[in-house]
Amino acid sequence: MSNQEKLPAPAGAKPAEARYFTGQAWVKMLAPAGNATACTVGDVLFEPGCRNNWHAHPHGQLLVVTTGTGIYQEKGQPARLLRAGDTVVIAPDVVHWHGATANDWFAHLAINPSANQGAPVWLEPVTEADYQAAQ
Amino acid sequence: MSNQEKLPAPAGAKPAEARYFTGQAWVKMLAPAGNATACTVGDVLFEPGCRNNWHAHPHGQLLVVTTGTGIYQEKGQPARLLRAGDTVVIAPDVVHWHGATANDWFAHLAINPSANQGAPVWLEPVTEADYQAAQ
């Protein structure tokens, strides 16, 4: 059950690639691949309970939270609760996941420097036990 | 005269470096220099009429508009009006300026990939005639 009314996906958003997510997320690319800076920016919306798989970025990533309540966790570290305005700096090759809390919608900008120099490395889904422990 | 009530600078924001701006702007660094991605993110607020000088970034820049109405202009190109949700991709070494319109407050995220590999090149202020022509 969500604490919030359903948030609309941003105009032009597409469903995120299901194989990398538990639950439903939507992505609107604000600065798509191939742009002149080689840094992509996506606006990502997660429904309550939705999170991405464990993964890592060869050149790191930055998250800027825009709406709702979310979770960020690095492998072996305590989970971090995220709210609007929070920023996460994810170092290269650090295994992590992010997503909504169980009861709230969540949206962040995902900033990917040097996105032309290596794709994310996707790993296993976050188990329900690990996800519940992170709330 | 502004169309809007004054927007508060974000908590922790500092006045922007006056020598690079006409009017008052404030910057809150969300991801400061020296972070593990080498990509900085700043939240920049401009009062009505405020704009930065002509300048260029050796590795480009991305702007994501969060509030208000602003202007982006590349040298020799028509000005572009900006509103919340708009994104600007600024290619490396392209001379440009950005700022608020004459009557509205304006805020954007400024995303600077490879900020550790070269500072912006700052040039002359935008003249009042050029600024008025861009409204």
Tab-separated table of C-alpha atoms in Angstrom:
chain	number	residue	atom	x	y	z
A	1	MET	CA	0.000	0.000	0.000
A	2	SER	CA	1.303	3.419	-0.908
A	3	ASN	CA	1.241	6.453	1.386
A	4	GLN	CA	1.011	8.653	-1.672
A	5	GLU	CA	-1.193	9.109	-4.650
A	6	LYS	CA	0.276	7.539	-7.730
A	7	LEU	CA	2.826	9.827	-9.326
A	8	PRO	CA	2.520	10.220	-13.080
A	9	ALA	CA	5.530	9.129	-15.103
A	10	PRO	CA	7.087	12.190	-16.779
A	11	ALA	CA	5.872	12.887	-20.318
A	12	GLY	CA	7.939	10.836	-22.730
A	13	ALA	CA	9.043	8.329	-20.075
A	14	LYS	CA	9.422	4.681	-21.050
A	15	PRO	CA	9.234	1.593	-18.841
A	16	ALA	CA	12.661	0.707	-17.458
A	17	GLU	CA	14.241	-2.544	-18.660
A	18	ALA	CA	12.331	-5.167	-16.637
A	19	ARG	CA	15.263	-7.570	-16.382
A	20	TYR	CA	17.166	-5.085	-14.214
A	21	PHE	CA	14.296	-4.157	-11.852
A	22	THR	CA	11.976	-5.672	-9.266
A	23	GLY	CA	8.659	-3.837	-9.744
A	24	GLN	CA	7.933	-1.060	-12.217
A	25	ALA	CA	10.089	1.948	-12.995
A	26	TRP	CA	9.972	4.514	-15.789
A	27	VAL	CA	12.843	6.427	-17.374
A	28	LYS	CA	12.763	9.690	-19.284
A	29	MET	CA	16.119	10.538	-20.801
A	30	LEU	CA	16.746	14.277	-20.408
A	31	ALA	CA	20.226	14.054	-21.996
A	32	PRO	CA	20.409	10.848	-24.041
A	33	ALA	CA	23.390	8.731	-24.996
A	34	GLY	CA	25.530	10.202	-27.720
A	35	ASN	CA	25.261	13.804	-26.566
A	36	ALA	CA	28.278	16.093	-26.827
A	37	THR	CA	29.243	15.805	-23.147
A	38	ALA	CA	29.212	11.962	-23.084
A	39	CYS	CA	27.319	12.391	-19.778
A	40	THR	CA	23.733	11.145	-19.817
A	41	VAL	CA	20.927	12.355	-17.521
A	42	GLY	CA	17.748	10.354	-16.915
A	43	ASP	CA	14.663	11.116	-14.825
A	44	VAL	CA	13.740	7.817	-13.140
A	45	LEU	CA	10.436	7.132	-11.339
A	46	PHE	CA	9.980	4.039	-9.118
A	47	GLU	CA	6.610	2.731	-7.873
A	48	PRO	CA	6.485	1.778	-4.166
A	49	GLY	CA	8.515	-1.400	-3.609
A	50	CYS	CA	10.440	-1.023	-6.858
A	51	ARG	CA	14.231	-1.197	-6.875
A	52	ASN	CA	16.914	-1.980	-9.375
A	53	ASN	CA	19.238	-4.998	-9.191
A	54	TRP	CA	22.657	-4.789	-7.617
A	55	HIS	CA	24.907	-3.139	-10.188
A	56	ALA	CA	28.006	-0.977	-10.701
A	57	HIS	CA	29.057	1.796	-13.098
A	58	PRO	CA	32.582	1.802	-14.535
A	59	HIS	CA	32.723	5.631	-14.318
A	60	GLY	CA	30.413	6.109	-11.341
A	61	GLN	CA	27.021	7.799	-11.137
A	62	LEU	CA	25.327	10.675	-9.312
A	63	LEU	CA	21.726	10.642	-8.085
A	64	VAL	CA	19.767	13.820	-7.270
A	65	VAL	CA	16.477	13.016	-5.533
A	66	THR	CA	13.485	14.990	-6.797
A	67	THR	CA	10.402	13.375	-5.186
A	68	GLY	CA	9.326	10.852	-2.583
A	69	THR	CA	11.279	8.539	-0.336
A	70	GLY	CA	13.910	6.107	-1.534
A	71	ILE	CA	16.769	3.893	-0.486
A	72	TYR	CA	20.407	3.673	-1.561
A	73	GLN	CA	22.632	0.833	-0.426
A	74	GLU	CA	26.198	-0.172	-1.210
A	75	LYS	CA	27.239	-3.803	-0.788
A	76	GLY	CA	28.107	-4.486	2.829
A	77	GLN	CA	26.998	-1.028	3.997
A	78	PRO	CA	23.926	0.217	5.878
A	79	ALA	CA	21.059	1.439	3.700
A	80	ARG	CA	20.619	5.210	3.338
A	81	LEU	CA	17.145	6.790	3.299
A	82	LEU	CA	16.763	9.420	0.550
A	83	ARG	CA	14.460	12.420	0.292
A	84	ALA	CA	14.026	15.319	-2.163
A	85	GLY	CA	17.246	17.325	-2.507
A	86	ASP	CA	19.514	14.520	-1.337
A	87	THR	CA	22.445	13.702	-3.609
A	88	VAL	CA	24.343	10.422	-3.836
A	89	VAL	CA	27.848	10.143	-5.306
A	90	ILE	CA	28.512	6.578	-6.445
A	91	ALA	CA	32.192	5.848	-7.042
A	92	PRO	CA	33.279	3.788	-10.056
A	93	ASP	CA	32.806	0.022	-9.705
A	94	VAL	CA	30.992	0.230	-6.346
A	95	VAL	CA	28.234	-2.419	-6.227
A	96	HIS	CA	24.935	-0.883	-5.070
A	97	TRP	CA	21.181	-0.646	-5.612
A	98	HIS	CA	18.570	2.110	-5.330
A	99	GLY	CA	14.823	2.347	-5.421
A	100	ALA	CA	11.629	3.392	-3.662
A	101	THR	CA	10.703	2.499	-0.110
A	102	ALA	CA	7.950	-0.092	0.261
A	103	ASN	CA	5.249	2.548	0.773
A	104	ASP	CA	6.267	5.605	-1.248
A	105	TRP	CA	6.820	6.624	-4.830
A	106	PHE	CA	10.340	7.853	-5.534
A	107	ALA	CA	12.059	9.761	-8.320
A	108	HIS	CA	15.645	10.801	-8.938
A	109	LEU	CA	17.822	12.178	-11.666
A	110	ALA	CA	20.523	9.676	-12.636
A	111	ILE	CA	23.691	11.334	-13.964
A	112	ASN	CA	26.148	9.075	-15.777
A	113	PRO	CA	29.541	10.601	-16.640
A	114	SER	CA	31.484	9.005	-19.494
A	115	ALA	CA	28.475	6.849	-20.355
A	116	ASN	CA	30.081	6.188	-23.741
A	117	GLN	CA	33.024	4.434	-22.098
A	118	GLY	CA	31.404	1.384	-20.578
A	119	ALA	CA	27.949	0.051	-19.707
A	120	PRO	CA	26.783	-0.681	-16.142
A	121	VAL	CA	27.569	-4.150	-14.830
A	122	TRP	CA	24.238	-5.703	-13.782
A	123	LEU	CA	24.147	-8.341	-11.047
A	124	GLU	CA	21.469	-10.241	-9.096
A	125	PRO	CA	18.145	-8.795	-7.858
A	126	VAL	CA	17.937	-7.448	-4.306
A	127	THR	CA	16.250	-10.203	-2.303
A	128	GLU	CA	13.006	-9.477	-0.494
A	129	ALA	CA	14.821	-10.091	2.823
A	130	ASP	CA	17.580	-7.598	1.978
A	131	TYR	CA	15.006	-5.090	0.715
A	132	GLN	CA	12.852	-5.346	3.860
A	133	ALA	CA	15.941	-5.025	6.063
A	134	ALA	CA	16.779	-1.753	4.276
A	135	GLN	CA	13.454	-0.018	5.118
B	1	MET	CA	10.027	44.116	-11.151
B	2	SER	CA	9.587	40.407	-10.653
B	3	ASN	CA	6.484	38.429	-11.570
B	4	GLN	CA	7.213	36.073	-8.728
B	5	GLU	CA	7.734	36.165	-5.041
B	6	LYS	CA	11.379	36.016	-4.130
B	7	LEU	CA	12.644	32.444	-4.133
B	8	PRO	CA	14.732	31.456	-1.142
B	9	ALA	CA	18.282	30.348	-1.902
B	10	PRO	CA	18.646	26.653	-1.050
B	11	ALA	CA	19.966	25.908	2.453
B	12	GLY	CA	23.742	26.002	2.380
B	13	ALA	CA	23.914	28.067	-0.816
B	14	LYS	CA	26.666	30.658	-1.175
B	15	PRO	CA	26.733	33.809	-3.307
B	16	ALA	CA	28.119	33.050	-6.771
B	17	GLU	CA	31.460	34.644	-7.672
B	18	ALA	CA	30.460	38.222	-8.443
B	19	ARG	CA	33.159	38.769	-11.093
B	20	TYR	CA	31.460	36.208	-13.365
B	21	PHE	CA	27.859	37.455	-12.956
B	22	THR	CA	25.694	40.484	-13.631
B	23	GLY	CA	23.242	40.585	-10.698
B	24	GLN	CA	23.027	38.138	-7.824
B	25	ALA	CA	23.145	34.364	-8.017
B	26	TRP	CA	23.590	31.690	-5.351
B	27	VAL	CA	25.198	28.266	-5.693
B	28	LYS	CA	24.717	25.197	-3.540
B	29	MET	CA	27.110	22.411	-4.470
B	30	LEU	CA	25.236	19.100	-4.344
B	31	ALA	CA	28.274	17.128	-5.534
B	32	PRO	CA	31.404	19.215	-4.895
B	33	ALA	CA	34.755	19.188	-6.626
B	34	GLY	CA	36.941	16.238	-5.768
B	35	ASN	CA	34.147	13.678	-5.605
B	36	ALA	CA	34.786	10.164	-6.888
B	37	THR	CA	33.027	10.726	-10.240
B	38	ALA	CA	34.972	13.921	-11.118
B	39	CYS	CA	31.549	15.291	-12.150
B	40	THR	CA	30.267	18.175	-10.047
B	41	VAL	CA	26.614	19.147	-9.586
B	42	GLY	CA	25.518	22.589	-8.396
B	43	ASP	CA	22.072	24.036	-7.689
B	44	VAL	CA	22.177	27.608	-9.011
B	45	LEU	CA	19.560	30.284	-8.294
B	46	PHE	CA	19.450	33.558	-10.265
B	47	GLU	CA	17.479	36.669	-9.230
B	48	PRO	CA	15.471	38.338	-12.023
B	49	GLY	CA	17.853	40.012	-14.476
B	50	CYS	CA	20.851	38.006	-13.309
B	51	ARG	CA	23.009	36.156	-15.829
B	52	ASN	CA	26.527	34.847	-15.973
B	53	ASN	CA	29.239	36.161	-18.307
B	54	TRP	CA	29.951	34.589	-21.651
B	55	HIS	CA	32.005	31.463	-20.916
B	56	ALA	CA	32.891	27.955	-22.107
B	57	HIS	CA	33.609	24.593	-20.458
B	58	PRO	CA	36.480	22.436	-21.744
B	59	HIS	CA	34.418	19.258	-21.157
B	60	GLY	CA	30.943	20.713	-21.669
B	61	GLN	CA	28.092	21.140	-19.201
B	62	LEU	CA	24.472	20.057	-18.769
B	63	LEU	CA	21.729	22.235	-17.285
B	64	VAL	CA	18.479	20.827	-15.877
B	65	VAL	CA	15.964	23.588	-15.153
B	66	THR	CA	14.155	23.225	-11.825
B	67	THR	CA	12.250	26.505	-11.316
B	68	GLY	CA	11.255	29.723	-13.040
B	69	THR	CA	12.046	31.109	-16.454
B	70	GLY	CA	15.516	31.492	-17.857
B	71	ILE	CA	17.541	32.062	-20.980
B	72	TYR	CA	20.347	30.107	-22.647
B	73	GLN	CA	22.281	31.540	-25.565
B	74	GLU	CA	25.256	30.347	-27.573
B	75	LYS	CA	27.444	32.899	-29.350
B	76	GLY	CA	25.882	33.814	-32.687
B	77	GLN	CA	22.720	31.789	-32.028
B	78	PRO	CA	19.159	32.781	-31.083
B	79	ALA	CA	18.396	32.773	-27.349
B	80	ARG	CA	16.435	29.839	-25.973
B	81	LEU	CA	13.748	30.323	-23.305
B	82	LEU	CA	13.975	27.747	-20.506
B	83	ARG	CA	11.327	26.408	-18.135
B	84	ALA	CA	11.209	23.683	-15.468
B	85	GLY	CA	12.121	20.283	-16.877
B	86	ASP	CA	14.066	21.673	-19.824
B	87	THR	CA	17.573	20.327	-20.301
B	88	VAL	CA	20.463	21.995	-22.110
B	89	VAL	CA	23.475	20.081	-23.416
B	90	ILE	CA	26.457	22.423	-23.836
B	91	ALA	CA	29.214	20.978	-25.979
B	92	PRO	CA	32.865	21.420	-24.991
B	93	ASP	CA	34.339	24.862	-25.757
B	94	VAL	CA	31.028	26.381	-26.942
B	95	VAL	CA	30.826	30.012	-25.784
B	96	HIS	CA	27.480	30.715	-24.104
B	97	TRP	CA	25.654	32.341	-21.195
B	98	HIS	CA	22.623	31.518	-19.076
B	99	GLY	CA	20.523	33.276	-16.507
B	100	ALA	CA	17.096	34.451	-15.433
B	101	THR	CA	14.718	36.443	-17.570
B	102	ALA	CA	14.318	40.097	-16.619
B	103	ASN	CA	11.146	39.427	-14.616
B	104	ASP	CA	11.433	35.943	-13.141
B	105	TRP	CA	13.583	34.036	-10.712
B	106	PHE	CA	15.312	31.027	-12.250
B	107	ALA	CA	17.078	27.935	-10.950
B	108	HIS	CA	18.896	25.083	-12.632
B	109	LEU	CA	21.167	22.208	-11.794
B	110	ALA	CA	24.569	22.650	-13.439
B	111	ILE	CA	26.301	19.340	-14.184
B	112	ASN	CA	30.009	19.523	-15.003
B	113	PRO	CA	31.603	16.308	-16.276
B	114	SER	CA	35.384	15.954	-15.860
B	115	ALA	CA	35.441	19.111	-13.747
B	116	ASN	CA	38.889	18.072	-12.514
B	117	GLN	CA	40.321	18.347	-16.022
B	118	GLY	CA	40.016	22.054	-16.708
B	119	ALA	CA	38.267	25.135	-15.373
B	120	PRO	CA	35.660	27.151	-17.309
B	121	VAL	CA	37.020	29.878	-19.551
B	122	TRP	CA	35.338	33.127	-18.451
B	123	LEU	CA	34.862	35.963	-20.940
B	124	GLU	CA	33.113	39.346	-21.001
B	125	PRO	CA	29.737	40.185	-19.391
B	126	VAL	CA	26.579	39.968	-21.510
B	127	THR	CA	25.773	43.545	-22.448
B	128	GLU	CA	22.436	45.039	-21.470
B	129	ALA	CA	21.566	45.328	-25.188
B	130	ASP	CA	22.312	41.657	-25.834
B	131	TYR	CA	20.444	40.661	-22.688
B	132	GLN	CA	17.357	42.671	-23.575
B	133	ALA	CA	17.410	41.291	-27.130
B	134	ALA	CA	17.348	37.764	-25.675
B	135	GLN	CA	14.086	38.243	-23.691
